[in-house]
Amino acid sequence: MKNYDIEATWHYHNGTKHPNGMLLNRFHVFHPSHRPTPYKIYKNAPQVSLPLDKNPVGTFTLDAISTIYNTSNSTILDLGTISKVLYFSSGITKKIKFPEPLGEVDFRAASCTGALYHIEIYLVCSNISGLDAGVYHFDPKHMRLDTIRLGDFRGYVTSSTADEPFVRQASAILIFTDVFARNSIKYQSREYRHAFWDCGTIISNTLAITSAHKISSKIITGFIDLQIGKILGLDIREEAPIVILPLGTTNHDAPACPSLQEAIPEAIASDYEIEYPEINTMHDASCLLTETDVESWRHEITREQKDSTNIIPLGKNVIPKEPLEQTIIKRGSTRKFSLESITLDELSTILSQSTKGISADFANSESLSDIYIIANAVDGLESGSYYYVKEKNSLEQLRKGNFRNASGNLGLDQDLPYDASVAIFMLIDLDKMLKQFGNRGYRVAQLDSAIIGGKMYLASYALGLGATGLTFYDDIVTNFFSPHAENKEAMFLIAIGKKEKPT
Ligand SMILES: Cc1cc2nc3c(=O)[nH]c(=O)nc-3n(C[C@H](O)[C@H](O)[C@H](O)COP(=O)(O)O)c2cc1C
């Protein structure tokens, strides 16, 4: 099977690294006037308005991000809860005016590289209160659903996952897709990493809001790509399904599926036709083709634990009583950090609450990524580099010293990682992931790291701090944390600190 020819991933991953101290393609210019329309537009699709109630359901952010809710005792879904799940995952939470040609920009619930919003969300559901069974597209601009097909099509999704039990019993299923050109117009072939970074930050929100509403969910990354593309009517060279998230439970088996032959409404996914063959090649190489492929692919792995020395216990957890919805609405990537310190208790809370794990078809409740930290300014913690020993909820000191310059340098020589109190890097043993999961392990590795990053965003804002995702020079991150990080690849970076107050 092509999926296990893992040279394809190494070729893509190594070929899209920012070479040390330089951008992958220094000469590429993206002009803001070319910013693509940041959502898909359906022509003539019947629409369903989404009611929007932003009132908190009463769960604190830090509880919501740290609780895995995947029991069979799930809240019954209705249009109101679906609407909240979609809004707090990817709805428009603020508008900011910029000088022309950009003008007013809608910002969303989760962070996204370049604010290009290339991740779309679809819903495949049974009859639920307020909504007929069907296949729908979420339109965040108008807070409504575009109807793509009417009828109960869950059976097709279930069979594409080789009858995955959570998918089979779900009353609604979210499908996250990536519109390549909407992000590659700026980031070129690196886009395929961004697909999973930006889907991961959205899914952190989705998991938090579903857990707050006691809706069971599970991340599904193993499915027949083409079959899902067909249900949604996608041209998968342009827009590819990347993650499935079944929601809720029902006792009724999905009825026999209606035909997929009927024409569906036309849509424009991207204003531009831009192809980077590296992206399509990488995506194709990680596709699963049959139910047998999916079944034999699916297994859960656990993180390898390492012996640690120089262990420093973390501080105590601070649990601010801020409701999740409030945190999501106020979140936004920090554009300037003050050089002030955060406390060890704050750092401890962010680390422990963001890494309580996930329910996924590739990991049994535990995240797979390793966490490395540069502490620039943390009261109660010596400046230096650290490894987070999750199983002991402690830090292992790797090196002492003032590493602000290194922190800025690793984060693409930007001020943000220099000024931040901490820079937190997610790294992973990619070779091991690929041996376990084939090329599809690349999707899993990027996604797993990004979900932790997304949770860290929420934890930081709940604590009244600021945070921003950042890009990095790949190999010098590994070098900086080696020998501890030897043979690991950098997947995600988030900088956290105090926001500079406007003067
Ligand atoms: C994975 C990731 C990487 C990012 N990299 C950078 C970066 O290198 N520099 C930067 O200034 N912002 C970076 N950002 C922040 C985005 O520009 C920001 O999320 C986007 O403009 C949307 O704004 P918001 O997060 O305030 O909603 C990154 C965000 C993510 C999720």
mmCIF file of C-alpha atoms in Angstrom, residues 134-400:
data_model
loop_
_atom_site.group_PDB
_atom_site.id
_atom_site.type_symbol
_atom_site.label_atom_id
_atom_site.label_comp_id
_atom_site.label_asym_id
_atom_site.label_seq_id
_atom_site.Cartn_x
_atom_site.Cartn_y
_atom_site.Cartn_z
ATOM 1 C CA GLY A 134 -28.689 15.574 5.625
ATOM 2 C CA VAL A 135 -25.228 16.677 4.549
ATOM 3 C CA TYR A 136 -24.545 20.351 5.264
ATOM 4 C CA HIS A 137 -21.750 22.896 4.972
ATOM 5 C CA PHE A 138 -21.126 25.423 7.768
ATOM 6 C CA ASP A 139 -21.156 29.011 6.500
ATOM 7 C CA PRO A 140 -19.538 31.053 9.306
ATOM 8 C CA LYS A 141 -20.056 34.389 7.533
ATOM 9 C CA HIS A 142 -23.852 34.158 7.655
ATOM 10 C CA MET A 143 -24.169 31.663 10.534
ATOM 11 C CA ARG A 144 -26.134 29.159 8.488
ATOM 12 C CA LEU A 145 -25.901 25.742 6.936
ATOM 13 C CA ASP A 146 -25.848 25.173 3.191
ATOM 14 C CA THR A 147 -27.789 22.033 2.355
ATOM 15 C CA ILE A 148 -25.746 19.740 0.139
ATOM 16 C CA ARG A 149 -27.909 16.608 0.365
ATOM 17 C CA LEU A 150 -31.085 15.694 2.257
ATOM 18 C CA GLY A 151 -31.379 12.215 3.741
ATOM 19 C CA ASP A 152 -29.413 10.148 6.232
ATOM 20 C CA PHE A 153 -25.952 9.596 4.756
ATOM 21 C CA ARG A 154 -24.184 8.581 7.978
ATOM 22 C CA GLY A 155 -23.877 4.988 6.737
ATOM 23 C CA TYR A 156 -21.415 6.087 4.028
ATOM 24 C CA VAL A 157 -19.258 7.845 6.596
ATOM 25 C CA THR A 158 -19.414 4.817 8.881
ATOM 26 C CA SER A 159 -18.363 2.424 6.149
ATOM 27 C CA SER A 160 -15.532 4.766 5.118
ATOM 28 C CA THR A 161 -14.155 4.346 8.656
ATOM 29 C CA ALA A 162 -14.475 0.532 8.483
ATOM 30 C CA ASP A 163 -17.412 0.648 10.898
ATOM 31 C CA GLU A 164 -15.632 2.588 13.646
ATOM 32 C CA PRO A 165 -17.915 2.188 16.715
ATOM 33 C CA PHE A 166 -18.067 5.882 17.643
ATOM 34 C CA VAL A 167 -18.925 6.898 14.108
ATOM 35 C CA ARG A 168 -21.530 4.136 13.854
ATOM 36 C CA GLN A 169 -23.389 5.322 16.958
ATOM 37 C CA ALA A 170 -23.061 9.089 16.361
ATOM 38 C CA SER A 171 -26.174 11.108 15.618
ATOM 39 C CA ALA A 172 -24.086 13.808 13.918
ATOM 40 C CA ILE A 173 -20.650 13.745 12.333
ATOM 41 C CA LEU A 174 -18.419 16.742 11.659
ATOM 42 C CA ILE A 175 -15.988 16.509 8.771
ATOM 43 C CA PHE A 176 -13.079 18.960 8.569
ATOM 44 C CA THR A 177 -11.597 19.648 5.145
ATOM 45 C CA ASP A 178 -8.646 21.674 3.908
ATOM 46 C CA VAL A 179 -8.826 23.975 0.865
ATOM 47 C CA PHE A 180 -5.179 23.847 -0.230
ATOM 48 C CA ALA A 181 -4.975 26.989 -2.380
ATOM 49 C CA ARG A 182 -6.450 29.298 0.232
ATOM 50 C CA ASN A 183 -3.347 28.852 2.375
ATOM 51 C CA SER A 184 -0.706 27.864 -0.184
ATOM 52 C CA ILE A 185 -1.160 31.229 -1.889
ATOM 53 C CA LYS A 186 0.898 32.593 0.996
ATOM 54 C CA TYR A 187 2.734 29.627 2.473
ATOM 55 C CA GLN A 188 3.328 27.603 -0.699
ATOM 56 C CA SER A 189 4.202 23.947 -0.241
ATOM 57 C CA ARG A 190 4.363 24.239 3.580
ATOM 58 C CA GLU A 191 0.582 24.497 3.426
ATOM 59 C CA TYR A 192 0.140 20.783 4.095
ATOM 60 C CA ARG A 193 1.610 21.263 7.583
ATOM 61 C CA HIS A 194 -0.709 24.216 8.138
ATOM 62 C CA ALA A 195 -3.707 22.053 7.203
ATOM 63 C CA PHE A 196 -3.223 20.073 10.399
ATOM 64 C CA TRP A 197 -2.022 22.991 12.539
ATOM 65 C CA ASP A 198 -5.087 25.041 11.716
ATOM 66 C CA CYS A 199 -7.469 22.094 11.880
ATOM 67 C CA GLY A 200 -5.903 21.171 15.241
ATOM 68 C CA THR A 201 -6.525 24.572 16.812
ATOM 69 C CA ILE A 202 -10.166 24.411 15.678
ATOM 70 C CA ILE A 203 -10.547 20.885 17.041
ATOM 71 C CA SER A 204 -9.186 21.991 20.455
ATOM 72 C CA ASN A 205 -12.129 24.376 20.587
ATOM 73 C CA THR A 206 -14.557 21.736 19.302
ATOM 74 C CA LEU A 207 -13.436 19.232 21.931
ATOM 75 C CA ALA A 208 -13.729 21.856 24.665
ATOM 76 C CA ILE A 209 -17.214 23.003 23.670
ATOM 77 C CA THR A 210 -18.493 19.425 23.213
ATOM 78 C CA SER A 211 -17.046 18.443 26.573
ATOM 79 C CA ALA A 212 -18.681 21.535 28.175
ATOM 80 C CA HIS A 213 -22.016 20.358 26.750
ATOM 81 C CA LYS A 214 -21.404 16.698 27.665
ATOM 82 C CA ILE A 215 -21.532 15.647 24.026
ATOM 83 C CA SER A 216 -19.368 12.626 23.377
ATOM 84 C CA SER A 217 -16.803 12.912 20.592
ATOM 85 C CA LYS A 218 -13.751 11.150 19.213
ATOM 86 C CA ILE A 219 -11.131 12.203 16.668
ATOM 87 C CA ILE A 220 -11.090 9.899 13.654
ATOM 88 C CA THR A 221 -8.170 10.135 11.261
ATOM 89 C CA GLY A 222 -8.554 6.748 9.516
ATOM 90 C CA PHE A 223 -11.093 6.758 6.691
ATOM 91 C CA ILE A 224 -11.351 6.212 2.952
ATOM 92 C CA ASP A 225 -10.492 9.661 1.683
ATOM 93 C CA LEU A 226 -12.201 9.368 -1.687
ATOM 94 C CA GLN A 227 -15.441 8.083 -0.198
ATOM 95 C CA ILE A 228 -15.706 11.055 2.171
ATOM 96 C CA GLY A 229 -14.829 13.394 -0.697
ATOM 97 C CA LYS A 230 -17.672 11.874 -2.716
ATOM 98 C CA ILE A 231 -20.267 12.309 0.027
ATOM 99 C CA LEU A 232 -19.338 15.989 0.312
ATOM 100 C CA GLY A 233 -19.018 16.421 -3.435
ATOM 101 C CA LEU A 234 -15.403 17.607 -3.283
ATOM 102 C CA ASP A 235 -12.761 17.837 -5.932
ATOM 103 C CA ILE A 236 -10.082 16.362 -3.710
ATOM 104 C CA ARG A 237 -7.210 17.879 -5.648
ATOM 105 C CA GLU A 238 -8.543 21.204 -4.423
ATOM 106 C CA GLU A 239 -10.164 20.364 -1.061
ATOM 107 C CA ALA A 240 -9.463 17.266 0.993
ATOM 108 C CA PRO A 241 -11.199 15.782 4.041
ATOM 109 C CA ILE A 242 -8.661 15.504 6.865
ATOM 110 C CA VAL A 243 -10.464 14.708 10.140
ATOM 111 C CA ILE A 244 -13.825 13.244 11.144
ATOM 112 C CA LEU A 245 -15.406 13.957 14.520
ATOM 113 C CA PRO A 246 -18.471 11.908 15.434
ATOM 114 C CA LEU A 247 -20.735 13.624 17.965
ATOM 115 C CA GLY A 248 -23.322 12.250 20.351
ATOM 116 C CA THR A 249 -24.874 8.831 20.459
ATOM 117 C CA THR A 250 -28.055 7.226 19.215
ATOM 118 C CA ASN A 251 -29.487 3.740 19.685
ATOM 119 C CA HIS A 252 -30.842 3.656 16.173
ATOM 120 C CA ASP A 253 -28.657 2.268 13.444
ATOM 121 C CA ALA A 254 -28.388 4.546 10.427
ATOM 122 C CA PRO A 255 -30.958 3.536 7.790
ATOM 123 C CA ALA A 256 -29.878 2.344 4.348
ATOM 124 C CA CYS A 257 -28.205 5.278 2.591
ATOM 125 C CA PRO A 258 -29.909 7.165 -0.211
ATOM 126 C CA SER A 259 -28.136 7.298 -3.555
ATOM 127 C CA LEU A 260 -25.116 9.560 -4.004
ATOM 128 C CA GLN A 261 -25.959 10.038 -7.665
ATOM 129 C CA GLU A 262 -28.100 13.150 -7.289
ATOM 130 C CA ALA A 263 -26.537 16.432 -8.349
ATOM 131 C CA ILE A 264 -25.449 18.716 -5.524
ATOM 132 C CA PRO A 265 -25.279 22.538 -5.479
ATOM 133 C CA GLU A 266 -22.285 24.153 -7.116
ATOM 134 C CA ALA A 267 -19.711 25.813 -4.902
ATOM 135 C CA ILE A 268 -16.532 27.876 -5.047
ATOM 136 C CA ALA A 269 -13.951 26.658 -2.555
ATOM 137 C CA SER A 270 -11.141 28.965 -3.624
ATOM 138 C CA ASP A 271 -10.838 32.127 -5.713
ATOM 139 C CA TYR A 272 -7.502 30.948 -7.042
ATOM 140 C CA GLU A 273 -6.376 27.826 -8.803
ATOM 141 C CA ILE A 274 -2.910 27.272 -7.451
ATOM 142 C CA GLU A 275 -1.369 23.832 -7.352
ATOM 143 C CA TYR A 276 1.710 22.770 -5.451
ATOM 144 C CA PRO A 277 2.431 19.213 -6.615
ATOM 145 C CA GLU A 278 4.299 18.561 -3.319
ATOM 146 C CA ILE A 279 1.004 18.986 -1.449
ATOM 147 C CA ASN A 280 -1.047 16.698 -3.677
ATOM 148 C CA THR A 281 1.708 14.093 -3.765
ATOM 149 C CA MET A 282 1.989 14.084 0.032
ATOM 150 C CA HIS A 283 -1.761 13.928 0.425
ATOM 151 C CA ASP A 284 -2.174 11.087 -2.088
ATOM 152 C CA ALA A 285 0.630 9.132 -0.451
ATOM 153 C CA SER A 286 -1.200 9.228 2.874
ATOM 154 C CA CYS A 287 -4.638 8.209 1.577
ATOM 155 C CA LEU A 288 -6.396 5.001 2.561
ATOM 156 C CA LEU A 289 -8.221 3.314 -0.281
ATOM 157 C CA THR A 290 -10.411 0.519 1.062
ATOM 158 C CA GLU A 291 -12.194 -0.545 4.241
ATOM 159 C CA THR A 292 -9.579 -3.282 4.661
ATOM 160 C CA ASP A 293 -6.846 -0.611 4.487
ATOM 161 C CA VAL A 294 -8.611 1.434 7.135
ATOM 162 C CA GLU A 295 -9.217 -1.527 9.412
ATOM 163 C CA SER A 296 -5.628 -2.724 9.264
ATOM 164 C CA TRP A 297 -4.339 0.847 9.627
ATOM 165 C CA ARG A 298 -6.279 1.702 12.779
ATOM 166 C CA HIS A 299 -4.550 1.103 16.109
ATOM 167 C CA GLU A 300 -3.812 3.128 19.179
ATOM 168 C CA ILE A 301 -0.294 3.688 20.413
ATOM 169 C CA THR A 302 1.119 5.128 23.619
ATOM 170 C CA ARG A 303 4.008 7.515 24.168
ATOM 171 C CA GLU A 304 7.316 6.060 25.139
ATOM 172 C CA GLN A 305 8.414 7.301 28.551
ATOM 173 C CA LYS A 306 11.999 8.283 29.130
ATOM 174 C CA ASP A 307 14.011 8.172 32.347
ATOM 175 C CA SER A 308 14.455 11.706 33.596
ATOM 176 C CA THR A 309 16.971 13.397 35.823
ATOM 177 C CA ASN A 310 17.040 16.960 37.255
ATOM 178 C CA ILE A 311 13.314 16.753 37.942
ATOM 179 C CA ILE A 312 11.644 19.937 39.130
ATOM 180 C CA PRO A 313 8.071 19.558 40.411
ATOM 181 C CA LEU A 314 5.576 21.902 38.842
ATOM 182 C CA GLY A 315 3.659 24.490 40.810
ATOM 183 C CA LYS A 316 0.039 24.181 41.852
ATOM 184 C CA ASN A 317 -2.820 24.526 39.418
ATOM 185 C CA VAL A 318 -4.707 27.808 39.285
ATOM 186 C CA ILE A 319 -8.296 27.333 38.155
ATOM 187 C CA PRO A 320 -9.764 30.680 37.100
ATOM 188 C CA LYS A 321 -13.540 30.637 37.042
ATOM 189 C CA GLU A 322 -13.870 31.842 33.482
ATOM 190 C CA PRO A 323 -16.472 30.113 31.305
ATOM 191 C CA LEU A 324 -15.177 28.525 28.117
ATOM 192 C CA GLU A 325 -17.325 30.635 25.801
ATOM 193 C CA GLN A 326 -15.916 33.857 27.275
ATOM 194 C CA THR A 327 -12.350 32.645 26.757
ATOM 195 C CA ILE A 328 -12.995 31.670 23.137
ATOM 196 C CA ILE A 329 -14.604 35.024 22.359
ATOM 197 C CA LYS A 330 -11.745 37.039 23.856
ATOM 198 C CA ARG A 331 -8.931 34.847 22.429
ATOM 199 C CA GLY A 332 -6.778 36.382 19.724
ATOM 200 C CA SER A 333 -3.126 35.930 18.941
ATOM 201 C CA THR A 334 -1.007 38.330 20.954
ATOM 202 C CA ARG A 335 0.799 40.781 18.695
ATOM 203 C CA LYS A 336 3.189 42.191 21.335
ATOM 204 C CA PHE A 337 4.342 40.653 24.603
ATOM 205 C CA SER A 338 5.690 42.690 27.491
ATOM 206 C CA LEU A 339 8.910 41.290 28.894
ATOM 207 C CA GLU A 340 7.220 40.584 32.242
ATOM 208 C CA SER A 341 7.231 37.198 33.937
ATOM 209 C CA ILE A 342 4.430 34.738 34.281
ATOM 210 C CA THR A 343 4.374 32.569 37.409
ATOM 211 C CA LEU A 344 5.399 28.935 37.731
ATOM 212 C CA ASP A 345 1.826 28.132 38.825
ATOM 213 C CA GLU A 346 0.513 29.647 35.581
ATOM 214 C CA LEU A 347 2.970 27.661 33.475
ATOM 215 C CA SER A 348 2.172 24.512 35.456
ATOM 216 C CA THR A 349 -1.545 24.977 34.884
ATOM 217 C CA ILE A 350 -1.104 25.482 31.142
ATOM 218 C CA LEU A 351 1.077 22.398 30.820
ATOM 219 C CA SER A 352 -0.960 20.036 32.938
ATOM 220 C CA GLN A 353 -4.419 21.079 31.741
ATOM 221 C CA SER A 354 -3.516 21.085 28.055
ATOM 222 C CA THR A 355 -1.987 17.622 28.075
ATOM 223 C CA LYS A 356 -4.631 15.534 29.777
ATOM 224 C CA GLY A 357 -5.065 13.751 26.476
ATOM 225 C CA ILE A 358 -7.597 13.231 23.742
ATOM 226 C CA SER A 359 -9.903 10.519 22.550
ATOM 227 C CA ALA A 360 -8.679 9.551 19.090
ATOM 228 C CA ASP A 361 -8.377 6.536 16.837
ATOM 229 C CA PHE A 362 -4.566 6.756 17.045
ATOM 230 C CA ALA A 363 -3.992 7.210 20.780
ATOM 231 C CA ASN A 364 -5.740 5.844 23.791
ATOM 232 C CA SER A 365 -6.476 9.004 25.772
ATOM 233 C CA GLU A 366 -2.879 10.263 25.716
ATOM 234 C CA SER A 367 -1.362 12.841 23.355
ATOM 235 C CA LEU A 368 1.714 11.562 21.546
ATOM 236 C CA SER A 369 3.805 14.741 21.244
ATOM 237 C CA ASP A 370 6.743 15.656 23.479
ATOM 238 C CA ILE A 371 6.892 19.115 24.984
ATOM 239 C CA TYR A 372 10.042 21.244 25.174
ATOM 240 C CA ILE A 373 10.177 24.676 26.745
ATOM 241 C CA ILE A 374 12.379 27.739 26.748
ATOM 242 C CA ALA A 375 11.642 29.639 29.947
ATOM 243 C CA ASN A 376 12.627 33.287 29.473
ATOM 244 C CA ALA A 377 10.779 34.831 32.395
ATOM 245 C CA VAL A 378 8.912 32.576 34.818
ATOM 246 C CA ASP A 379 8.801 33.571 38.496
ATOM 247 C CA GLY A 380 9.915 30.569 40.524
ATOM 248 C CA LEU A 381 11.714 28.847 37.637
ATOM 249 C CA GLU A 382 15.325 29.367 36.617
ATOM 250 C CA SER A 383 15.676 30.614 33.023
ATOM 251 C CA GLY A 384 16.693 27.796 30.717
ATOM 252 C CA SER A 385 15.458 24.957 28.582
ATOM 253 C CA TYR A 386 13.224 22.182 29.867
ATOM 254 C CA TYR A 387 11.432 18.986 28.925
ATOM 255 C CA TYR A 388 7.956 18.449 30.323
ATOM 256 C CA VAL A 389 7.785 15.025 31.991
ATOM 257 C CA LYS A 390 4.066 14.461 31.572
ATOM 258 C CA GLU A 391 3.813 11.260 33.553
ATOM 259 C CA LYS A 392 5.375 12.944 36.592
ATOM 260 C CA ASN A 393 3.875 16.365 35.892
ATOM 261 C CA SER A 394 7.361 17.827 36.351
ATOM 262 C CA LEU A 395 10.012 19.610 34.372
ATOM 263 C CA GLU A 396 13.396 18.206 33.531
ATOM 264 C CA GLN A 397 15.993 20.925 33.255
ATOM 265 C CA LEU A 398 18.055 20.517 30.103
ATOM 266 C CA ARG A 399 20.215 23.668 30.229
ATOM 267 C CA LYS A 400 20.357 26.782 32.415
#
